[in-house]
Amino acid sequence: MPTIATLLASAWPCRAIRLVLAAAFLAAGAVKLADVHAFVLTIKAFAILPTDVVKPMAVLLPILEILAAGLVLVRPRAGLLLVGGLLLLFIGVAGNAIRQGLALDCGCYGPGDPEGAVYHGLWPTVWRDGAMLAGVAFCLLRPAARPAPSP
């Protein structure tokens, strides 16, 4: 029976993390692209971008999320770096809104995101994104698997 250390040293934890990240980012990007107008309104509510930049960002961000979802599966390091960068951006935006006392739906999974209706705030978003960022860091920082020594 493998030990936890053996399991963590194997490739499986990062494969699982990458699959979860790919699913999360694909879903988030697809939902936002399906209703760009609603995402424009969400971005405007954060009041951090000039008005003329909001619509292009509402299109670009979901495309980046979908690209990150694909990259994390086919080019793991590049995909993890992109996902990590996006997560840092999302945490920063949510943290800024919390600091300002804004009670917003993050818009992470489109309009009417159940998380926004249940939790009424951005702290759950920060914690969720922080957990995903920890997964990204785990996969980026773990040593590359070495082939087993030949007998």
mmCIF file of C-alpha atoms in Angstrom:
data_model
loop_
_atom_site.group_PDB
_atom_site.id
_atom_site.type_symbol
_atom_site.label_atom_id
_atom_site.label_comp_id
_atom_site.label_asym_id
_atom_site.label_seq_id
_atom_site.Cartn_x
_atom_site.Cartn_y
_atom_site.Cartn_z
ATOM 1 C CA MET A 1 0.000 0.000 0.000
ATOM 2 C CA PRO A 2 1.523 3.341 -1.044
ATOM 3 C CA THR A 3 2.232 5.957 1.587
ATOM 4 C CA ILE A 4 0.958 9.519 1.345
ATOM 5 C CA ALA A 5 4.485 10.694 0.541
ATOM 6 C CA THR A 6 4.708 8.179 -2.309
ATOM 7 C CA LEU A 7 1.334 9.244 -3.640
ATOM 8 C CA LEU A 8 2.208 12.956 -3.468
ATOM 9 C CA ALA A 9 5.511 12.282 -5.245
ATOM 10 C CA SER A 10 3.705 10.544 -8.105
ATOM 11 C CA ALA A 11 2.286 12.331 -11.132
ATOM 12 C CA TRP A 12 -1.333 11.666 -10.116
ATOM 13 C CA PRO A 13 -1.962 14.607 -7.769
ATOM 14 C CA CYS A 14 -0.901 17.115 -10.427
ATOM 15 C CA ARG A 15 -2.903 15.322 -13.092
ATOM 16 C CA ALA A 16 -5.980 15.545 -10.887
ATOM 17 C CA ILE A 17 -5.299 19.201 -10.052
ATOM 18 C CA ARG A 18 -4.835 20.031 -13.735
ATOM 19 C CA LEU A 19 -8.111 18.290 -14.639
ATOM 20 C CA VAL A 20 -10.003 20.208 -11.941
ATOM 21 C CA LEU A 21 -8.442 23.511 -13.033
ATOM 22 C CA ALA A 22 -9.218 22.798 -16.689
ATOM 23 C CA ALA A 23 -12.858 22.016 -15.884
ATOM 24 C CA ALA A 24 -13.240 25.098 -13.666
ATOM 25 C CA PHE A 25 -11.681 27.492 -16.172
ATOM 26 C CA LEU A 26 -13.476 25.989 -19.173
ATOM 27 C CA ALA A 27 -16.834 26.288 -17.393
ATOM 28 C CA ALA A 28 -16.124 29.839 -16.222
ATOM 29 C CA GLY A 29 -14.993 31.012 -19.648
ATOM 30 C CA ALA A 30 -17.822 29.333 -21.546
ATOM 31 C CA VAL A 31 -20.540 30.743 -19.282
ATOM 32 C CA LYS A 32 -19.114 34.262 -19.578
ATOM 33 C CA LEU A 33 -18.804 34.063 -23.362
ATOM 34 C CA ALA A 34 -22.391 32.829 -23.596
ATOM 35 C CA ASP A 35 -23.614 36.086 -22.001
ATOM 36 C CA VAL A 36 -21.004 38.776 -22.578
ATOM 37 C CA HIS A 37 -23.484 41.566 -21.795
ATOM 38 C CA ALA A 38 -24.076 40.215 -18.279
ATOM 39 C CA PHE A 39 -20.325 39.894 -17.756
ATOM 40 C CA VAL A 40 -19.861 43.507 -18.907
ATOM 41 C CA LEU A 41 -22.273 44.559 -16.140
ATOM 42 C CA THR A 42 -20.376 42.457 -13.595
ATOM 43 C CA ILE A 43 -17.046 44.033 -14.550
ATOM 44 C CA LYS A 44 -18.581 47.525 -14.400
ATOM 45 C CA ALA A 45 -19.810 46.846 -10.853
ATOM 46 C CA PHE A 46 -16.200 46.446 -9.681
ATOM 47 C CA ALA A 47 -15.467 49.987 -10.972
ATOM 48 C CA ILE A 48 -11.767 49.393 -11.608
ATOM 49 C CA LEU A 49 -11.557 49.697 -15.403
ATOM 50 C CA PRO A 50 -12.213 52.660 -17.685
ATOM 51 C CA THR A 51 -15.590 52.305 -19.416
ATOM 52 C CA ASP A 52 -14.092 51.894 -22.891
ATOM 53 C CA VAL A 53 -11.992 48.914 -21.727
ATOM 54 C CA VAL A 54 -14.811 46.969 -20.047
ATOM 55 C CA LYS A 55 -16.360 45.368 -23.161
ATOM 56 C CA PRO A 56 -13.031 44.215 -24.674
ATOM 57 C CA MET A 57 -12.046 42.807 -21.263
ATOM 58 C CA ALA A 58 -15.411 41.018 -21.007
ATOM 59 C CA VAL A 59 -14.546 39.197 -24.232
ATOM 60 C CA LEU A 60 -10.800 38.744 -23.656
ATOM 61 C CA LEU A 61 -10.988 37.358 -20.119
ATOM 62 C CA PRO A 62 -13.254 34.370 -20.944
ATOM 63 C CA ILE A 63 -11.120 33.599 -23.994
ATOM 64 C CA LEU A 64 -8.033 33.577 -21.751
ATOM 65 C CA GLU A 65 -9.834 31.287 -19.291
ATOM 66 C CA ILE A 66 -10.718 28.825 -22.067
ATOM 67 C CA LEU A 67 -7.166 29.023 -23.439
ATOM 68 C CA ALA A 68 -5.801 28.378 -19.936
ATOM 69 C CA ALA A 69 -8.110 25.361 -19.586
ATOM 70 C CA GLY A 70 -6.712 23.832 -22.755
ATOM 71 C CA LEU A 71 -3.103 24.741 -22.060
ATOM 72 C CA VAL A 72 -3.133 23.254 -18.574
ATOM 73 C CA LEU A 73 -3.828 19.883 -20.230
ATOM 74 C CA VAL A 74 -1.541 20.012 -23.282
ATOM 75 C CA ARG A 75 1.265 22.328 -22.102
ATOM 76 C CA PRO A 76 1.078 21.935 -18.330
ATOM 77 C CA ARG A 77 3.731 24.447 -17.267
ATOM 78 C CA ALA A 78 2.493 27.220 -19.572
ATOM 79 C CA GLY A 79 -1.106 26.465 -18.634
ATOM 80 C CA LEU A 80 -0.363 26.478 -14.914
ATOM 81 C CA LEU A 81 1.480 29.793 -15.240
ATOM 82 C CA LEU A 82 -1.483 31.330 -17.091
ATOM 83 C CA VAL A 83 -3.991 29.917 -14.592
ATOM 84 C CA GLY A 84 -1.832 31.159 -11.716
ATOM 85 C CA GLY A 85 -1.643 34.636 -13.219
ATOM 86 C CA LEU A 86 -5.406 34.752 -13.729
ATOM 87 C CA LEU A 87 -6.020 33.554 -10.173
ATOM 88 C CA LEU A 88 -3.722 36.254 -8.787
ATOM 89 C CA LEU A 89 -5.653 38.817 -10.838
ATOM 90 C CA PHE A 90 -9.006 37.498 -9.574
ATOM 91 C CA ILE A 91 -7.840 37.477 -5.947
ATOM 92 C CA GLY A 92 -6.541 41.031 -6.319
ATOM 93 C CA VAL A 93 -9.805 42.282 -7.833
ATOM 94 C CA ALA A 94 -11.894 40.529 -5.164
ATOM 95 C CA GLY A 95 -9.604 41.812 -2.413
ATOM 96 C CA ASN A 96 -9.927 45.359 -3.728
ATOM 97 C CA ALA A 97 -13.728 45.069 -3.740
ATOM 98 C CA ILE A 98 -13.707 43.674 -0.186
ATOM 99 C CA ARG A 99 -11.463 46.552 0.913
ATOM 100 C CA GLN A 100 -13.966 49.006 -0.582
ATOM 101 C CA GLY A 101 -16.843 47.283 1.195
ATOM 102 C CA LEU A 102 -18.561 46.243 -2.035
ATOM 103 C CA ALA A 103 -21.010 43.347 -1.737
ATOM 104 C CA LEU A 104 -20.844 41.933 -5.258
ATOM 105 C CA ASP A 105 -21.331 38.659 -7.058
ATOM 106 C CA CYS A 106 -17.899 37.786 -8.425
ATOM 107 C CA GLY A 107 -19.402 36.746 -11.754
ATOM 108 C CA CYS A 108 -16.953 33.849 -11.807
ATOM 109 C CA TYR A 109 -19.452 31.413 -13.272
ATOM 110 C CA GLY A 110 -21.740 33.861 -15.007
ATOM 111 C CA PRO A 111 -24.810 35.810 -13.994
ATOM 112 C CA GLY A 112 -26.844 34.287 -11.204
ATOM 113 C CA ASP A 113 -23.827 32.377 -9.924
ATOM 114 C CA PRO A 114 -25.206 30.244 -7.056
ATOM 115 C CA GLU A 115 -22.168 31.105 -4.940
ATOM 116 C CA GLY A 116 -23.069 34.801 -5.053
ATOM 117 C CA ALA A 117 -26.666 34.091 -4.042
ATOM 118 C CA VAL A 118 -25.676 31.835 -1.142
ATOM 119 C CA TYR A 119 -22.674 33.640 0.350
ATOM 120 C CA HIS A 120 -23.430 37.307 -0.462
ATOM 121 C CA GLY A 121 -19.825 38.359 -0.626
ATOM 122 C CA LEU A 122 -16.423 37.846 -2.115
ATOM 123 C CA TRP A 123 -14.579 36.047 0.692
ATOM 124 C CA PRO A 124 -15.620 32.578 -0.575
ATOM 125 C CA THR A 125 -14.222 33.577 -3.975
ATOM 126 C CA VAL A 126 -10.903 34.564 -2.413
ATOM 127 C CA TRP A 127 -10.708 31.267 -0.490
ATOM 128 C CA ARG A 128 -11.665 29.177 -3.542
ATOM 129 C CA ASP A 129 -9.190 30.978 -5.784
ATOM 130 C CA GLY A 130 -6.533 30.690 -3.075
ATOM 131 C CA ALA A 131 -7.083 26.929 -2.916
ATOM 132 C CA MET A 132 -6.752 26.678 -6.698
ATOM 133 C CA LEU A 133 -3.613 28.827 -6.547
ATOM 134 C CA ALA A 134 -2.163 26.456 -3.936
ATOM 135 C CA GLY A 135 -2.775 23.592 -6.378
ATOM 136 C CA VAL A 136 -1.026 25.538 -9.125
ATOM 137 C CA ALA A 137 1.947 26.219 -6.827
ATOM 138 C CA PHE A 138 2.111 22.557 -5.773
ATOM 139 C CA CYS A 139 2.341 21.427 -9.393
ATOM 140 C CA LEU A 140 4.798 24.121 -10.464
ATOM 141 C CA LEU A 141 7.131 23.715 -7.494
ATOM 142 C CA ARG A 142 7.249 19.959 -7.109
ATOM 143 C CA PRO A 143 10.355 18.311 -8.522
ATOM 144 C CA ALA A 144 9.989 16.670 -11.895
ATOM 145 C CA ALA A 145 9.342 12.952 -11.701
ATOM 146 C CA ARG A 146 12.511 10.967 -12.214
ATOM 147 C CA PRO A 147 12.496 7.667 -14.050
ATOM 148 C CA ALA A 148 12.934 4.611 -11.872
ATOM 149 C CA PRO A 149 16.527 3.368 -11.745
ATOM 150 C CA SER A 150 17.203 0.421 -13.995
ATOM 151 C CA PRO A 151 18.082 -2.854 -12.273
#
